[in-house]
Amino acid sequence: MLRPIVIYPDPRLLLKSKPVTQFNDELKELAREMTETMRDANGVGLAAIQIGEAIRMMVMDEHYDLEDKGESLALCNPVVLAEEGTETIEEGCLSIPDVREEVERSFKVKVKGQNLDGVEKVYDFEGLLARCILHEIDHMDGKLFIQKVPAVKRLFLKKQLDELKANYKQAARL
Ligand code: ZN
């Protein structure tokens, strides 16, 4: 089932998500819905708060560049253990449609997290996947990528962000 994506400036995007403690069928169903929603929106990753669930869970397409992506990776309670190098490339967010800007992030990350059965694993990612993990962990802490854009560049985003705010107000009146 597709779930509606929470769109900026919805205040839920500022929430700090709580750790996942129940590794049950409900969690697996949520991961399935998140994967379906992410792929339908052509995203590479999605944090649970982006469909309104304030828990520290994310899904990511490890094989985003393949036609048959197979299963997505679901990661609970991710923690960054190590980071290496930096890269500045354009980034976007399914919760902030049509806004893209260059953001500097680590090029390589080592991350510890639990799978949907609660089993802890350590993962190494680089490039887009490292960026995706860091972006989703930011969501779990109520942070958005536009906050990482230098103030001067953020001025150029103001018009688009104001439009999203205006749309949000309109939608909220329905
Ligand atoms: Zn995002």
JSON list of C-alpha atoms and ligand atoms in Angstrom, two decimals:
[
{"chain": "A", "resi": 1, "resn": "MET", "atom": "CA", "xyz": [0.00, 0.00, 0.00]},
{"chain": "A", "resi": 2, "resn": "LEU", "atom": "CA", "xyz": [1.30, 3.42, -0.94]},
{"chain": "A", "resi": 3, "resn": "ARG", "atom": "CA", "xyz": [1.48, 5.88, 1.93]},
{"chain": "A", "resi": 4, "resn": "PRO", "atom": "CA", "xyz": [1.24, 9.65, 1.54]},
{"chain": "A", "resi": 5, "resn": "ILE", "atom": "CA", "xyz": [4.64, 11.33, 1.90]},
{"chain": "A", "resi": 6, "resn": "VAL", "atom": "CA", "xyz": [4.90, 14.04, 4.56]},
{"chain": "A", "resi": 7, "resn": "ILE", "atom": "CA", "xyz": [5.74, 17.28, 2.76]},
{"chain": "A", "resi": 8, "resn": "TYR", "atom": "CA", "xyz": [7.69, 20.35, 3.99]},
{"chain": "A", "resi": 9, "resn": "PRO", "atom": "CA", "xyz": [6.91, 22.41, 6.10]},
{"chain": "A", "resi": 10, "resn": "ASP", "atom": "CA", "xyz": [4.88, 19.75, 7.94]},
{"chain": "A", "resi": 11, "resn": "PRO", "atom": "CA", "xyz": [6.06, 20.01, 11.59]},
{"chain": "A", "resi": 12, "resn": "ARG", "atom": "CA", "xyz": [6.40, 16.21, 11.82]},
{"chain": "A", "resi": 13, "resn": "LEU", "atom": "CA", "xyz": [9.60, 16.55, 9.78]},
{"chain": "A", "resi": 14, "resn": "LEU", "atom": "CA", "xyz": [11.16, 18.29, 12.80]},
{"chain": "A", "resi": 15, "resn": "LEU", "atom": "CA", "xyz": [10.44, 15.43, 15.21]},
{"chain": "A", "resi": 16, "resn": "LYS", "atom": "CA", "xyz": [13.20, 13.34, 16.72]},
{"chain": "A", "resi": 17, "resn": "SER", "atom": "CA", "xyz": [12.25, 9.73, 15.98]},
{"chain": "A", "resi": 18, "resn": "LYS", "atom": "CA", "xyz": [12.28, 7.10, 18.72]},
{"chain": "A", "resi": 19, "resn": "PRO", "atom": "CA", "xyz": [14.35, 3.90, 18.59]},
{"chain": "A", "resi": 20, "resn": "VAL", "atom": "CA", "xyz": [12.71, 0.81, 17.13]},
{"chain": "A", "resi": 21, "resn": "THR", "atom": "CA", "xyz": [12.11, -1.68, 19.96]},
{"chain": "A", "resi": 22, "resn": "GLN", "atom": "CA", "xyz": [9.48, -4.07, 18.48]},
{"chain": "A", "resi": 23, "resn": "PHE", "atom": "CA", "xyz": [10.80, -6.23, 15.63]},
{"chain": "A", "resi": 24, "resn": "ASN", "atom": "CA", "xyz": [7.47, -7.72, 14.64]},
{"chain": "A", "resi": 25, "resn": "ASP", "atom": "CA", "xyz": [5.28, -8.31, 11.57]},
{"chain": "A", "resi": 26, "resn": "GLU", "atom": "CA", "xyz": [3.94, -4.77, 11.83]},
{"chain": "A", "resi": 27, "resn": "LEU", "atom": "CA", "xyz": [7.47, -3.41, 11.37]},
{"chain": "A", "resi": 28, "resn": "LYS", "atom": "CA", "xyz": [8.01, -5.65, 8.32]},
{"chain": "A", "resi": 29, "resn": "GLU", "atom": "CA", "xyz": [4.74, -4.45, 6.81]},
{"chain": "A", "resi": 30, "resn": "LEU", "atom": "CA", "xyz": [5.77, -0.84, 7.43]},
{"chain": "A", "resi": 31, "resn": "ALA", "atom": "CA", "xyz": [9.10, -1.52, 5.66]},
{"chain": "A", "resi": 32, "resn": "ARG", "atom": "CA", "xyz": [7.21, -2.99, 2.70]},
{"chain": "A", "resi": 33, "resn": "GLU", "atom": "CA", "xyz": [4.95, 0.06, 2.48]},
{"chain": "A", "resi": 34, "resn": "MET", "atom": "CA", "xyz": [7.91, 2.40, 2.75]},
{"chain": "A", "resi": 35, "resn": "THR", "atom": "CA", "xyz": [9.72, 0.56, -0.06]},
{"chain": "A", "resi": 36, "resn": "GLU", "atom": "CA", "xyz": [6.66, 0.72, -2.29]},
{"chain": "A", "resi": 37, "resn": "THR", "atom": "CA", "xyz": [6.17, 4.42, -1.53]},
{"chain": "A", "resi": 38, "resn": "MET", "atom": "CA", "xyz": [9.88, 5.20, -2.11]},
{"chain": "A", "resi": 39, "resn": "ARG", "atom": "CA", "xyz": [9.97, 3.40, -5.46]},
{"chain": "A", "resi": 40, "resn": "ASP", "atom": "CA", "xyz": [6.70, 4.93, -6.62]},
{"chain": "A", "resi": 41, "resn": "ALA", "atom": "CA", "xyz": [8.23, 8.37, -5.95]},
{"chain": "A", "resi": 42, "resn": "ASN", "atom": "CA", "xyz": [11.56, 7.39, -7.62]},
{"chain": "A", "resi": 43, "resn": "GLY", "atom": "CA", "xyz": [13.53, 7.86, -4.40]},
{"chain": "A", "resi": 44, "resn": "VAL", "atom": "CA", "xyz": [16.67, 6.02, -3.33]},
{"chain": "A", "resi": 45, "resn": "GLY", "atom": "CA", "xyz": [15.89, 6.17, 0.38]},
{"chain": "A", "resi": 46, "resn": "LEU", "atom": "CA", "xyz": [13.04, 6.95, 2.76]},
{"chain": "A", "resi": 47, "resn": "ALA", "atom": "CA", "xyz": [12.91, 7.47, 6.52]},
{"chain": "A", "resi": 48, "resn": "ALA", "atom": "CA", "xyz": [9.82, 6.35, 8.47]},
{"chain": "A", "resi": 49, "resn": "ILE", "atom": "CA", "xyz": [9.01, 9.90, 9.58]},
{"chain": "A", "resi": 50, "resn": "GLN", "atom": "CA", "xyz": [8.49, 10.76, 5.90]},
{"chain": "A", "resi": 51, "resn": "ILE", "atom": "CA", "xyz": [5.29, 8.70, 6.07]},
{"chain": "A", "resi": 52, "resn": "GLY", "atom": "CA", "xyz": [4.49, 10.03, 9.53]},
{"chain": "A", "resi": 53, "resn": "GLU", "atom": "CA", "xyz": [5.95, 7.22, 11.68]},
{"chain": "A", "resi": 54, "resn": "ALA", "atom": "CA", "xyz": [8.41, 8.71, 14.19]},
{"chain": "A", "resi": 55, "resn": "ILE", "atom": "CA", "xyz": [10.62, 5.64, 14.58]},
{"chain": "A", "resi": 56, "resn": "ARG", "atom": "CA", "xyz": [14.28, 5.22, 13.63]},
{"chain": "A", "resi": 57, "resn": "MET", "atom": "CA", "xyz": [13.79, 3.08, 10.56]},
{"chain": "A", "resi": 58, "resn": "MET", "atom": "CA", "xyz": [14.73, 3.66, 6.94]},
{"chain": "A", "resi": 59, "resn": "VAL", "atom": "CA", "xyz": [14.66, 1.82, 3.65]},
{"chain": "A", "resi": 60, "resn": "MET", "atom": "CA", "xyz": [17.19, 2.25, 0.86]},
{"chain": "A", "resi": 61, "resn": "ASP", "atom": "CA", "xyz": [17.65, 0.81, -2.62]},
{"chain": "A", "resi": 62, "resn": "GLU", "atom": "CA", "xyz": [21.17, -0.59, -2.62]},
{"chain": "A", "resi": 63, "resn": "HIS", "atom": "CA", "xyz": [20.76, -1.41, -6.32]},
{"chain": "A", "resi": 64, "resn": "TYR", "atom": "CA", "xyz": [19.12, 1.87, -7.27]},
{"chain": "A", "resi": 65, "resn": "ASP", "atom": "CA", "xyz": [20.90, 1.78, -10.65]},
{"chain": "A", "resi": 66, "resn": "LEU", "atom": "CA", "xyz": [19.50, -1.61, -11.71]},
{"chain": "A", "resi": 67, "resn": "GLU", "atom": "CA", "xyz": [16.18, -2.28, -13.37]},
{"chain": "A", "resi": 68, "resn": "ASP", "atom": "CA", "xyz": [15.45, -5.18, -11.00]},
{"chain": "A", "resi": 69, "resn": "LYS", "atom": "CA", "xyz": [16.26, -3.68, -7.63]},
{"chain": "A", "resi": 70, "resn": "GLY", "atom": "CA", "xyz": [15.25, -6.77, -5.67]},
{"chain": "A", "resi": 71, "resn": "GLU", "atom": "CA", "xyz": [14.64, -6.31, -1.97]},
{"chain": "A", "resi": 72, "resn": "SER", "atom": "CA", "xyz": [15.36, -2.95, -0.43]},
{"chain": "A", "resi": 73, "resn": "LEU", "atom": "CA", "xyz": [17.63, -2.65, 2.59]},
{"chain": "A", "resi": 74, "resn": "ALA", "atom": "CA", "xyz": [15.69, -1.82, 5.76]},
{"chain": "A", "resi": 75, "resn": "LEU", "atom": "CA", "xyz": [17.79, -0.44, 8.58]},
{"chain": "A", "resi": 76, "resn": "CYS", "atom": "CA", "xyz": [16.67, 0.19, 12.17]},
{"chain": "A", "resi": 77, "resn": "ASN", "atom": "CA", "xyz": [18.41, 2.40, 14.73]},
{"chain": "A", "resi": 78, "resn": "PRO", "atom": "CA", "xyz": [21.39, 3.22, 12.47]},
{"chain": "A", "resi": 79, "resn": "VAL", "atom": "CA", "xyz": [24.47, 4.74, 14.10]},
{"chain": "A", "resi": 80, "resn": "VAL", "atom": "CA", "xyz": [27.47, 6.12, 12.21]},
{"chain": "A", "resi": 81, "resn": "LEU", "atom": "CA", "xyz": [30.70, 4.48, 13.42]},
{"chain": "A", "resi": 82, "resn": "ALA", "atom": "CA", "xyz": [33.15, 6.13, 11.05]},
{"chain": "A", "resi": 83, "resn": "GLU", "atom": "CA", "xyz": [33.21, 8.60, 8.15]},
{"chain": "A", "resi": 84, "resn": "GLU", "atom": "CA", "xyz": [35.87, 9.27, 5.54]},
{"chain": "A", "resi": 85, "resn": "GLY", "atom": "CA", "xyz": [36.41, 11.87, 2.84]},
{"chain": "A", "resi": 86, "resn": "THR", "atom": "CA", "xyz": [33.89, 14.42, 1.60]},
{"chain": "A", "resi": 87, "resn": "GLU", "atom": "CA", "xyz": [31.95, 14.97, -1.57]},
{"chain": "A", "resi": 88, "resn": "THR", "atom": "CA", "xyz": [29.72, 17.85, -2.63]},
{"chain": "A", "resi": 89, "resn": "ILE", "atom": "CA", "xyz": [26.92, 16.93, -5.01]},
{"chain": "A", "resi": 90, "resn": "GLU", "atom": "CA", "xyz": [23.35, 17.93, -5.70]},
{"chain": "A", "resi": 91, "resn": "GLU", "atom": "CA", "xyz": [20.83, 16.43, -3.34]},
{"chain": "A", "resi": 92, "resn": "GLY", "atom": "CA", "xyz": [17.04, 16.36, -3.11]},
{"chain": "A", "resi": 93, "resn": "CYS", "atom": "CA", "xyz": [14.40, 15.02, -0.72]},
{"chain": "A", "resi": 94, "resn": "LEU", "atom": "CA", "xyz": [11.03, 13.36, -1.38]},
{"chain": "A", "resi": 95, "resn": "SER", "atom": "CA", "xyz": [9.59, 15.58, 1.39]},
{"chain": "A", "resi": 96, "resn": "ILE", "atom": "CA", "xyz": [10.82, 18.79, -0.29]},
{"chain": "A", "resi": 97, "resn": "PRO", "atom": "CA", "xyz": [9.68, 18.39, -3.91]},
{"chain": "A", "resi": 98, "resn": "ASP", "atom": "CA", "xyz": [11.46, 20.21, -6.74]},
{"chain": "A", "resi": 99, "resn": "VAL", "atom": "CA", "xyz": [14.19, 21.59, -4.48]},
{"chain": "A", "resi": 100, "resn": "ARG", "atom": "CA", "xyz": [17.73, 20.46, -5.27]},
{"chain": "A", "resi": 101, "resn": "GLU", "atom": "CA", "xyz": [20.97, 21.93, -3.99]},
{"chain": "A", "resi": 102, "resn": "GLU", "atom": "CA", "xyz": [24.60, 20.95, -3.53]},
{"chain": "A", "resi": 103, "resn": "VAL", "atom": "CA", "xyz": [25.38, 19.55, -0.09]},
{"chain": "A", "resi": 104, "resn": "GLU", "atom": "CA", "xyz": [28.71, 18.44, 1.34]},
{"chain": "A", "resi": 105, "resn": "ARG", "atom": "CA", "xyz": [28.68, 15.05, 3.05]},
{"chain": "A", "resi": 106, "resn": "SER", "atom": "CA", "xyz": [31.12, 12.28, 3.88]},
{"chain": "A", "resi": 107, "resn": "PHE", "atom": "CA", "xyz": [32.04, 10.05, 0.93]},
{"chain": "A", "resi": 108, "resn": "LYS", "atom": "CA", "xyz": [32.38, 6.84, 2.95]},
{"chain": "A", "resi": 109, "resn": "VAL", "atom": "CA", "xyz": [30.49, 5.73, 6.05]},
{"chain": "A", "resi": 110, "resn": "LYS", "atom": "CA", "xyz": [30.61, 2.73, 8.34]},
{"chain": "A", "resi": 111, "resn": "VAL", "atom": "CA", "xyz": [27.19, 2.26, 9.93]},
{"chain": "A", "resi": 112, "resn": "LYS", "atom": "CA", "xyz": [25.88, -0.04, 12.61]},
{"chain": "A", "resi": 113, "resn": "GLY", "atom": "CA", "xyz": [22.19, -0.92, 12.56]},
{"chain": "A", "resi": 114, "resn": "GLN", "atom": "CA", "xyz": [19.61, -3.64, 13.09]},
{"chain": "A", "resi": 115, "resn": "ASN", "atom": "CA", "xyz": [17.67, -5.50, 10.42]},
{"chain": "A", "resi": 116, "resn": "LEU", "atom": "CA", "xyz": [13.92, -6.13, 10.64]},
{"chain": "A", "resi": 117, "resn": "ASP", "atom": "CA", "xyz": [14.56, -9.11, 12.96]},
{"chain": "A", "resi": 118, "resn": "GLY", "atom": "CA", "xyz": [16.58, -6.98, 15.34]},
{"chain": "A", "resi": 119, "resn": "VAL", "atom": "CA", "xyz": [19.91, -8.55, 14.32]},
{"chain": "A", "resi": 120, "resn": "GLU", "atom": "CA", "xyz": [22.77, -6.06, 14.49]},
{"chain": "A", "resi": 121, "resn": "LYS", "atom": "CA", "xyz": [25.03, -5.67, 11.46]},
{"chain": "A", "resi": 122, "resn": "VAL", "atom": "CA", "xyz": [27.79, -3.33, 10.33]},
{"chain": "A", "resi": 123, "resn": "TYR", "atom": "CA", "xyz": [27.62, -1.87, 6.82]},
{"chain": "A", "resi": 124, "resn": "ASP", "atom": "CA", "xyz": [30.09, 0.03, 4.66]},
{"chain": "A", "resi": 125, "resn": "PHE", "atom": "CA", "xyz": [28.75, 2.41, 2.04]},
{"chain": "A", "resi": 126, "resn": "GLU", "atom": "CA", "xyz": [30.22, 5.03, -0.24]},
{"chain": "A", "resi": 127, "resn": "GLY", "atom": "CA", "xyz": [29.05, 7.67, -2.70]},
{"chain": "A", "resi": 128, "resn": "LEU", "atom": "CA", "xyz": [25.30, 8.00, -3.17]},
{"chain": "A", "resi": 129, "resn": "LEU", "atom": "CA", "xyz": [24.46, 5.25, -0.67]},
{"chain": "A", "resi": 130, "resn": "ALA", "atom": "CA", "xyz": [26.63, 6.84, 2.05]},
{"chain": "A", "resi": 131, "resn": "ARG", "atom": "CA", "xyz": [24.91, 10.16, 1.31]},
{"chain": "A", "resi": 132, "resn": "CYS", "atom": "CA", "xyz": [21.50, 8.50, 1.46]},
{"chain": "A", "resi": 133, "resn": "ILE", "atom": "CA", "xyz": [22.16, 6.89, 4.87]},
{"chain": "A", "resi": 134, "resn": "LEU", "atom": "CA", "xyz": [23.38, 10.21, 6.33]},
{"chain": "A", "resi": 135, "resn": "HIS", "atom": "CA", "xyz": [20.36, 12.03, 4.82]},
{"chain": "A", "resi": 136, "resn": "GLU", "atom": "CA", "xyz": [17.91, 9.51, 6.38]},
{"chain": "A", "resi": 137, "resn": "ILE", "atom": "CA", "xyz": [19.66, 9.58, 9.78]},
{"chain": "A", "resi": 138, "resn": "ASP", "atom": "CA", "xyz": [19.26, 13.38, 9.67]},
{"chain": "A", "resi": 139, "resn": "HIS", "atom": "CA", "xyz": [15.51, 12.83, 9.13]},
{"chain": "A", "resi": 140, "resn": "MET", "atom": "CA", "xyz": [15.45, 10.66, 12.27]},
{"chain": "A", "resi": 141, "resn": "ASP", "atom": "CA", "xyz": [16.93, 13.62, 14.16]},
{"chain": "A", "resi": 142, "resn": "GLY", "atom": "CA", "xyz": [14.44, 16.09, 12.68]},
{"chain": "A", "resi": 143, "resn": "LYS", "atom": "CA", "xyz": [16.99, 17.67, 10.34]},
{"chain": "A", "resi": 144, "resn": "LEU", "atom": "CA", "xyz": [16.49, 18.48, 6.65]},
{"chain": "A", "resi": 145, "resn": "PHE", "atom": "CA", "xyz": [19.13, 18.76, 3.93]},
{"chain": "A", "resi": 146, "resn": "ILE", "atom": "CA", "xyz": [18.24, 22.41, 3.24]},
{"chain": "A", "resi": 147, "resn": "GLN", "atom": "CA", "xyz": [19.68, 23.23, 6.68]},
{"chain": "A", "resi": 148, "resn": "LYS", "atom": "CA", "xyz": [23.06, 22.05, 5.40]},
{"chain": "A", "resi": 149, "resn": "VAL", "atom": "CA", "xyz": [22.97, 24.43, 2.44]},
{"chain": "A", "resi": 150, "resn": "PRO", "atom": "CA", "xyz": [25.16, 27.52, 3.07]},
{"chain": "A", "resi": 151, "resn": "ALA", "atom": "CA", "xyz": [23.06, 30.63, 3.93]},
{"chain": "A", "resi": 152, "resn": "VAL", "atom": "CA", "xyz": [23.98, 32.46, 0.69]},
{"chain": "A", "resi": 153, "resn": "LYS", "atom": "CA", "xyz": [22.73, 29.56, -1.44]},
{"chain": "A", "resi": 154, "resn": "ARG", "atom": "CA", "xyz": [19.67, 29.11, 0.75]},
{"chain": "A", "resi": 155, "resn": "LEU", "atom": "CA", "xyz": [18.48, 32.55, -0.39]},
{"chain": "A", "resi": 156, "resn": "PHE", "atom": "CA", "xyz": [18.04, 31.10, -3.89]},
{"chain": "A", "resi": 157, "resn": "LEU", "atom": "CA", "xyz": [15.87, 28.33, -2.46]},
{"chain": "A", "resi": 158, "resn": "LYS", "atom": "CA", "xyz": [13.62, 30.76, -0.59]},
{"chain": "A", "resi": 159, "resn": "LYS", "atom": "CA", "xyz": [11.10, 31.19, -3.41]},
{"chain": "A", "resi": 160, "resn": "GLN", "atom": "CA", "xyz": [10.61, 27.44, -3.86]},
{"chain": "A", "resi": 161, "resn": "LEU", "atom": "CA", "xyz": [10.36, 26.88, -0.10]},
{"chain": "A", "resi": 162, "resn": "ASP", "atom": "CA", "xyz": [7.81, 29.72, 0.20]},
{"chain": "A", "resi": 163, "resn": "GLU", "atom": "CA", "xyz": [5.74, 28.05, -2.52]},
{"chain": "A", "resi": 164, "resn": "LEU", "atom": "CA", "xyz": [5.76, 24.77, -0.59]},
{"chain": "A", "resi": 165, "resn": "LYS", "atom": "CA", "xyz": [4.70, 26.68, 2.55]},
{"chain": "A", "resi": 166, "resn": "ALA", "atom": "CA", "xyz": [1.81, 28.32, 0.65]},
{"chain": "A", "resi": 167, "resn": "ASN", "atom": "CA", "xyz": [0.68, 24.94, -0.74]},
{"chain": "A", "resi": 168, "resn": "TYR", "atom": "CA", "xyz": [0.86, 23.42, 2.72]},
{"chain": "A", "resi": 169, "resn": "LYS", "atom": "CA", "xyz": [-1.41, 26.13, 4.15]},
{"chain": "A", "resi": 170, "resn": "GLN", "atom": "CA", "xyz": [-3.89, 25.59, 1.35]},
{"chain": "A", "resi": 171, "resn": "ALA", "atom": "CA", "xyz": [-3.90, 21.82, 1.85]},
{"chain": "A", "resi": 172, "resn": "ALA", "atom": "CA", "xyz": [-4.31, 22.22, 5.59]},
{"chain": "A", "resi": 173, "resn": "ARG", "atom": "CA", "xyz": [-7.54, 24.16, 5.04]},
{"chain": "A", "resi": 174, "resn": "LEU", "atom": "CA", "xyz": [-9.23, 21.27, 3.20]},
{"chain": "B", "resi": 1, "resn": "ZN", "atom": "ZN", "xyz": [14.72, 13.39, 2.67]}
]
